[in-house]
């Protein structure tokens, strides 16, 4: 089976389980996969608030909080009871703790890691016995361009996404013998709730004068960015392209190329000037 295509031997209607599907990228992915005939387990913390779910037997709303292992087990059990299988896991749930590190408290930082890193690991661990038993599966981890490069005021968020990158790179080696694919989706700025409702913002008056301007530039990048359907299309490609490719940039190829080609000092000086200039 090693090296086999992602979908070889899959049934007509594959099953995708998506975390954090209430809004943004997770919601767009849920609708995208459903429109293409897949069975979709759209997991979210508060499914009772969801008013957009397609009403048919190929769409299942599942309560799941990635920071709660009991909730993960119950959510997965519900999906397996309904469809007996999962083919693709999309680890998407996440948010940004944003602002000067000095202004954060340890509990905020812990919560950031509990969601973006340990939550992703816990959902992955819960699904691995199932994927190994089938000797087939794919894990698509929604990382970020911020898992490869850094910007000011995002130190905690970057730490989590760099952790997701290292975790996924290593995991790809050890799961390949079981024909389980691990892939990284690396969006640049995408217009979602990430820049509004979901953001955990730390204010720090002592970090004037650059704080307001830098934050403003970063927020504008998000508000002027393309919508989450772009990422949904990339997730679809990653799930169905039958490759062992590791990384899928989305709206981030330019900055990643610049990072690769430019000397590190030059790249960082440019980012500093561009985002923190007066
Ligand atoms: N937007 C961007 O520019 C961008 C760029 C790069 C990477 N990303 C990544 O893309 C992913 C999705 O973000 P988004 O842009 O679509 O933002 P979003 O619209 O805010 O969606 C975030 C989702 O994560 C969920 N979530 C948060 N904590 C959770 C938890 N403990 N358990 C389960 N779900 C939880 C939220 O659920 P609730 O509705 O319950 O809060 C929401 O569904 C994140 O991992 C983010 O880091 C985003």
PDB file of C-alpha atoms in Angstrom, residues 84-232:
ATOM      1  CA  UNK A  84     -18.413   3.365  10.496  1.00  0.00           C
ATOM      2  CA  UNK A  85     -15.419   5.115   8.953  1.00  0.00           C
ATOM      3  CA  UNK A  86     -13.449   8.302   8.514  1.00  0.00           C
ATOM      4  CA  UNK A  87     -11.172   8.762   5.502  1.00  0.00           C
ATOM      5  CA  UNK A  88      -9.815  12.277   5.955  1.00  0.00           C
ATOM      6  CA  UNK A  89      -9.283  14.355   9.098  1.00  0.00           C
ATOM      7  CA  UNK A  90      -9.003  18.120   8.749  1.00  0.00           C
ATOM      8  CA  UNK A  91      -7.453  19.606  11.886  1.00  0.00           C
ATOM      9  CA  UNK A  92      -8.630  23.170  11.430  1.00  0.00           C
ATOM     10  CA  UNK A  93      -9.763  24.512  14.840  1.00  0.00           C
ATOM     11  CA  UNK A  94      -7.546  27.348  15.996  1.00  0.00           C
ATOM     12  CA  UNK A  95      -7.304  31.019  16.811  1.00  0.00           C
ATOM     13  CA  UNK A  96      -4.722  33.735  17.373  1.00  0.00           C
ATOM     14  CA  UNK A  97      -3.470  35.158  20.647  1.00  0.00           C
ATOM     15  CA  UNK A  98      -2.210  38.500  19.393  1.00  0.00           C
ATOM     16  CA  UNK A  99      -0.246  41.347  20.974  1.00  0.00           C
ATOM     17  CA  UNK A 100       3.011  41.908  22.851  1.00  0.00           C
ATOM     18  CA  UNK A 101       4.130  38.759  24.670  1.00  0.00           C
ATOM     19  CA  UNK A 102       4.799  40.745  27.846  1.00  0.00           C
ATOM     20  CA  UNK A 103       1.096  41.547  28.077  1.00  0.00           C
ATOM     21  CA  UNK A 104      -0.024  37.907  27.992  1.00  0.00           C
ATOM     22  CA  UNK A 105      -0.755  35.876  31.085  1.00  0.00           C
ATOM     23  CA  UNK A 106       0.290  32.210  31.351  1.00  0.00           C
ATOM     24  CA  UNK A 107      -3.315  31.010  31.206  1.00  0.00           C
ATOM     25  CA  UNK A 108      -3.844  32.772  27.849  1.00  0.00           C
ATOM     26  CA  UNK A 109      -0.706  31.185  26.436  1.00  0.00           C
ATOM     27  CA  UNK A 110      -1.702  27.781  27.785  1.00  0.00           C
ATOM     28  CA  UNK A 111      -5.138  28.073  26.158  1.00  0.00           C
ATOM     29  CA  UNK A 112      -3.489  29.021  22.849  1.00  0.00           C
ATOM     30  CA  UNK A 113      -1.373  25.856  22.926  1.00  0.00           C
ATOM     31  CA  UNK A 114      -4.243  23.705  24.239  1.00  0.00           C
ATOM     32  CA  UNK A 115      -6.283  24.606  21.160  1.00  0.00           C
ATOM     33  CA  UNK A 116      -3.803  25.013  18.309  1.00  0.00           C
ATOM     34  CA  UNK A 117      -1.296  22.292  19.288  1.00  0.00           C
ATOM     35  CA  UNK A 118      -2.509  19.844  21.951  1.00  0.00           C
ATOM     36  CA  UNK A 119      -6.064  19.871  20.585  1.00  0.00           C
ATOM     37  CA  UNK A 120      -4.794  19.024  17.102  1.00  0.00           C
ATOM     38  CA  UNK A 121      -2.569  16.286  18.553  1.00  0.00           C
ATOM     39  CA  UNK A 122      -5.410  14.835  20.640  1.00  0.00           C
ATOM     40  CA  UNK A 123      -7.831  14.599  17.721  1.00  0.00           C
ATOM     41  CA  UNK A 124      -5.059  13.026  15.633  1.00  0.00           C
ATOM     42  CA  UNK A 125      -4.235  10.483  18.349  1.00  0.00           C
ATOM     43  CA  UNK A 126      -7.904   9.573  18.705  1.00  0.00           C
ATOM     44  CA  UNK A 127      -8.218   8.809  14.973  1.00  0.00           C
ATOM     45  CA  UNK A 128      -4.936   6.979  14.416  1.00  0.00           C
ATOM     46  CA  UNK A 129      -6.060   3.501  15.556  1.00  0.00           C
ATOM     47  CA  UNK A 130      -8.918   3.732  13.056  1.00  0.00           C
ATOM     48  CA  UNK A 131      -6.660   4.863  10.195  1.00  0.00           C
ATOM     49  CA  UNK A 132      -4.020   2.241  11.035  1.00  0.00           C
ATOM     50  CA  UNK A 133      -6.596  -0.508  11.174  1.00  0.00           C
ATOM     51  CA  UNK A 134      -7.838   0.512   7.690  1.00  0.00           C
ATOM     52  CA  UNK A 135      -4.237   1.073   6.550  1.00  0.00           C
ATOM     53  CA  UNK A 136      -5.465   4.202   4.860  1.00  0.00           C
ATOM     54  CA  UNK A 137      -6.252   7.797   5.756  1.00  0.00           C
ATOM     55  CA  UNK A 138      -5.166  11.398   5.440  1.00  0.00           C
ATOM     56  CA  UNK A 139      -4.567  14.055   8.077  1.00  0.00           C
ATOM     57  CA  UNK A 140      -4.672  17.627   6.805  1.00  0.00           C
ATOM     58  CA  UNK A 141      -3.323  20.035   9.402  1.00  0.00           C
ATOM     59  CA  UNK A 142      -4.291  23.665   8.899  1.00  0.00           C
ATOM     60  CA  UNK A 143      -1.081  25.429   9.826  1.00  0.00           C
ATOM     61  CA  UNK A 144      -0.277  28.911   8.499  1.00  0.00           C
ATOM     62  CA  UNK A 145       2.296  30.923   6.621  1.00  0.00           C
ATOM     63  CA  UNK A 146       2.951  31.875  10.243  1.00  0.00           C
ATOM     64  CA  UNK A 147       4.318  28.366  10.738  1.00  0.00           C
ATOM     65  CA  UNK A 148       7.217  29.194   8.397  1.00  0.00           C
ATOM     66  CA  UNK A 149       7.849  32.922   8.901  1.00  0.00           C
ATOM     67  CA  UNK A 150       7.076  35.361  11.713  1.00  0.00           C
ATOM     68  CA  UNK A 151       5.503  38.786  12.093  1.00  0.00           C
ATOM     69  CA  UNK A 152       5.572  41.107  15.114  1.00  0.00           C
ATOM     70  CA  UNK A 153       2.877  40.748  17.825  1.00  0.00           C
ATOM     71  CA  UNK A 154       2.110  37.119  16.954  1.00  0.00           C
ATOM     72  CA  UNK A 155       4.818  35.382  19.014  1.00  0.00           C
ATOM     73  CA  UNK A 156       2.489  32.955  20.805  1.00  0.00           C
ATOM     74  CA  UNK A 157       0.459  32.125  17.705  1.00  0.00           C
ATOM     75  CA  UNK A 158       3.639  31.562  15.678  1.00  0.00           C
ATOM     76  CA  UNK A 159       4.964  29.242  18.384  1.00  0.00           C
ATOM     77  CA  UNK A 160       1.881  27.065  18.009  1.00  0.00           C
ATOM     78  CA  UNK A 161       2.018  26.943  14.213  1.00  0.00           C
ATOM     79  CA  UNK A 162       5.770  26.236  14.179  1.00  0.00           C
ATOM     80  CA  UNK A 163       4.953  23.380  16.552  1.00  0.00           C
ATOM     81  CA  UNK A 164       2.287  22.099  14.152  1.00  0.00           C
ATOM     82  CA  UNK A 165       4.830  22.215  11.303  1.00  0.00           C
ATOM     83  CA  UNK A 166       7.437  20.190  13.216  1.00  0.00           C
ATOM     84  CA  UNK A 167       4.834  17.745  14.480  1.00  0.00           C
ATOM     85  CA  UNK A 168       3.431  17.151  10.999  1.00  0.00           C
ATOM     86  CA  UNK A 169       6.816  16.825   9.274  1.00  0.00           C
ATOM     87  CA  UNK A 170       7.919  14.145  11.713  1.00  0.00           C
ATOM     88  CA  UNK A 171       4.553  12.378  11.779  1.00  0.00           C
ATOM     89  CA  UNK A 172       4.601  12.010   7.999  1.00  0.00           C
ATOM     90  CA  UNK A 173       7.644   9.694   8.289  1.00  0.00           C
ATOM     91  CA  UNK A 174       6.151   7.388  10.887  1.00  0.00           C
ATOM     92  CA  UNK A 175       2.679   7.105   9.364  1.00  0.00           C
ATOM     93  CA  UNK A 176       3.797   6.458   5.794  1.00  0.00           C
ATOM     94  CA  UNK A 177       4.307   2.706   6.412  1.00  0.00           C
ATOM     95  CA  UNK A 178       0.609   2.562   7.351  1.00  0.00           C
ATOM     96  CA  UNK A 179      -0.432   4.406   4.178  1.00  0.00           C
ATOM     97  CA  UNK A 180      -1.630   7.392   6.239  1.00  0.00           C
ATOM     98  CA  UNK A 181      -0.848  10.745   4.683  1.00  0.00           C
ATOM     99  CA  UNK A 182       0.018  13.845   6.720  1.00  0.00           C
ATOM    100  CA  UNK A 183      -0.186  17.219   4.976  1.00  0.00           C
ATOM    101  CA  UNK A 184       0.230  20.852   5.964  1.00  0.00           C
ATOM    102  CA  UNK A 185      -2.062  23.567   4.638  1.00  0.00           C
ATOM    103  CA  UNK A 186      -0.364  26.962   4.967  1.00  0.00           C
ATOM    104  CA  UNK A 187      -2.744  29.874   4.406  1.00  0.00           C
ATOM    105  CA  UNK A 188      -1.584  33.463   4.281  1.00  0.00           C
ATOM    106  CA  UNK A 189      -4.147  36.097   5.235  1.00  0.00           C
ATOM    107  CA  UNK A 190      -7.714  34.848   4.701  1.00  0.00           C
ATOM    108  CA  UNK A 191     -10.789  36.911   5.548  1.00  0.00           C
ATOM    109  CA  UNK A 192     -12.547  35.071   8.400  1.00  0.00           C
ATOM    110  CA  UNK A 193     -13.476  35.531  12.042  1.00  0.00           C
ATOM    111  CA  UNK A 194      -9.780  35.011  12.797  1.00  0.00           C
ATOM    112  CA  UNK A 195      -9.299  38.794  12.686  1.00  0.00           C
ATOM    113  CA  UNK A 196     -12.445  39.595  14.653  1.00  0.00           C
ATOM    114  CA  UNK A 197     -14.500  37.421  16.993  1.00  0.00           C
ATOM    115  CA  UNK A 198     -11.928  34.639  17.366  1.00  0.00           C
ATOM    116  CA  UNK A 199      -8.959  36.862  18.158  1.00  0.00           C
ATOM    117  CA  UNK A 200      -7.641  36.983  21.735  1.00  0.00           C
ATOM    118  CA  UNK A 201      -6.103  40.472  21.733  1.00  0.00           C
ATOM    119  CA  UNK A 202      -3.540  41.645  24.291  1.00  0.00           C
ATOM    120  CA  UNK A 203      -3.288  45.390  24.664  1.00  0.00           C
ATOM    121  CA  UNK A 204      -0.025  46.865  25.903  1.00  0.00           C
ATOM    122  CA  UNK A 205       0.233  50.649  26.156  1.00  0.00           C
ATOM    123  CA  UNK A 206       3.970  50.415  26.868  1.00  0.00           C
ATOM    124  CA  UNK A 207       4.554  49.094  23.360  1.00  0.00           C
ATOM    125  CA  UNK A 208       3.601  52.331  21.673  1.00  0.00           C
ATOM    126  CA  UNK A 209       4.358  53.833  19.237  1.00  0.00           C
ATOM    127  CA  UNK A 210       4.632  50.893  16.857  1.00  0.00           C
ATOM    128  CA  UNK A 211       1.811  48.815  18.349  1.00  0.00           C
ATOM    129  CA  UNK A 212      -1.212  50.593  16.821  1.00  0.00           C
ATOM    130  CA  UNK A 213       0.262  50.978  13.336  1.00  0.00           C
ATOM    131  CA  UNK A 214       1.577  47.417  13.208  1.00  0.00           C
ATOM    132  CA  UNK A 215      -1.650  45.941  14.504  1.00  0.00           C
ATOM    133  CA  UNK A 216      -3.609  48.070  12.072  1.00  0.00           C
ATOM    134  CA  UNK A 217      -1.520  46.795   9.116  1.00  0.00           C
ATOM    135  CA  UNK A 218      -1.906  43.178  10.187  1.00  0.00           C
ATOM    136  CA  UNK A 219      -5.662  43.565  10.686  1.00  0.00           C
ATOM    137  CA  UNK A 220      -6.065  45.267   7.304  1.00  0.00           C
ATOM    138  CA  UNK A 221      -4.235  42.396   5.610  1.00  0.00           C
ATOM    139  CA  UNK A 222      -6.885  40.070   7.019  1.00  0.00           C
ATOM    140  CA  UNK A 223      -9.876  42.246   6.259  1.00  0.00           C
ATOM    141  CA  UNK A 224      -8.742  42.793   2.636  1.00  0.00           C
ATOM    142  CA  UNK A 225      -7.794  39.157   2.063  1.00  0.00           C
ATOM    143  CA  UNK A 226      -9.550  36.593  -0.122  1.00  0.00           C
ATOM    144  CA  UNK A 227     -12.278  34.467   1.444  1.00  0.00           C
ATOM    145  CA  UNK A 228     -11.955  30.975   2.940  1.00  0.00           C
ATOM    146  CA  UNK A 229     -13.192  29.167  -0.196  1.00  0.00           C
ATOM    147  CA  UNK A 230      -9.635  29.433  -1.507  1.00  0.00           C
ATOM    148  CA  UNK A 231      -8.409  27.319   1.393  1.00  0.00           C
ATOM    149  CA  UNK A 232     -11.345  24.919   1.004  1.00  0.00           C
TER     150      UNK A 232
END
